[in-house]
Amino acid sequence: MVDGSWFMVHGSWLIVHVRLSTINHQLSTINYQLIIRHECETKTKINFYIYFM
């Protein structure tokens, strides 16, 4: 069984990790939109950017 203190420590770490992942995802989405908006590139180049995010 997992006791309460373990869950409190690891649970809070998981919440922070999920929030950071969400922020990174939002930043990636913004960067993706900026690339499409400001770069008159080929579709291959856009796919290249998405692939390496």
Short mmCIF file of C-alpha atoms in Angstrom, two decimals:
data_model
loop_
_atom_site.label_atom_id
_atom_site.label_comp_id
_atom_site.label_asym_id
_atom_site.label_seq_id
_atom_site.Cartn_x
_atom_site.Cartn_y
_atom_site.Cartn_z
CA MET A 1 0.00 0.00 0.00
CA VAL A 2 1.08 3.57 -0.67
CA ASP A 3 0.81 5.84 2.35
CA GLY A 4 -0.49 9.41 2.30
CA SER A 5 2.89 11.12 2.55
CA TRP A 6 4.20 9.34 -0.56
CA PHE A 7 1.14 10.45 -2.51
CA MET A 8 1.46 14.04 -1.28
CA VAL A 9 5.11 14.27 -2.34
CA HIS A 10 4.78 12.47 -5.67
CA GLY A 11 1.30 13.79 -6.38
CA SER A 12 2.44 17.40 -6.14
CA TRP A 13 5.41 16.59 -8.37
CA LEU A 14 3.05 15.06 -10.94
CA ILE A 15 0.84 18.17 -10.88
CA VAL A 16 3.87 20.40 -11.51
CA HIS A 17 5.05 18.08 -14.28
CA VAL A 18 1.64 18.13 -15.97
CA ARG A 19 1.45 21.92 -15.75
CA LEU A 20 4.93 22.28 -17.28
CA SER A 21 3.97 19.87 -20.05
CA THR A 22 0.82 21.90 -20.73
CA ILE A 23 2.81 25.15 -20.89
CA ASN A 24 5.35 23.57 -23.25
CA HIS A 25 2.52 22.29 -25.43
CA GLN A 26 0.97 25.76 -25.61
CA LEU A 27 4.34 27.30 -26.51
CA SER A 28 4.83 24.68 -29.23
CA THR A 29 1.38 25.49 -30.62
CA ILE A 30 2.18 29.23 -30.64
CA ASN A 31 5.53 28.60 -32.36
CA TYR A 32 3.78 26.37 -34.89
CA GLN A 33 1.24 29.11 -35.68
CA LEU A 34 3.99 31.74 -35.99
CA ILE A 35 5.96 29.53 -38.36
CA ILE A 36 2.93 29.08 -40.62
CA ARG A 37 1.98 32.77 -40.41
CA HIS A 38 5.39 34.38 -40.99
CA GLU A 39 7.27 31.82 -43.08
CA CYS A 40 6.32 31.45 -46.73
CA GLU A 41 7.84 27.99 -46.79
CA THR A 42 6.94 24.80 -48.56
CA LYS A 43 4.72 22.22 -46.91
CA THR A 44 7.75 19.98 -46.50
CA LYS A 45 9.58 22.65 -44.51
CA ILE A 46 6.57 23.12 -42.21
CA ASN A 47 6.37 19.37 -41.64
CA PHE A 48 10.10 19.44 -40.87
CA TYR A 49 9.52 22.02 -38.13
CA ILE A 50 6.66 20.02 -36.61
CA TYR A 51 8.73 16.83 -36.68
CA PHE A 52 11.58 18.30 -34.63
CA MET A 53 9.47 20.04 -31.96
#
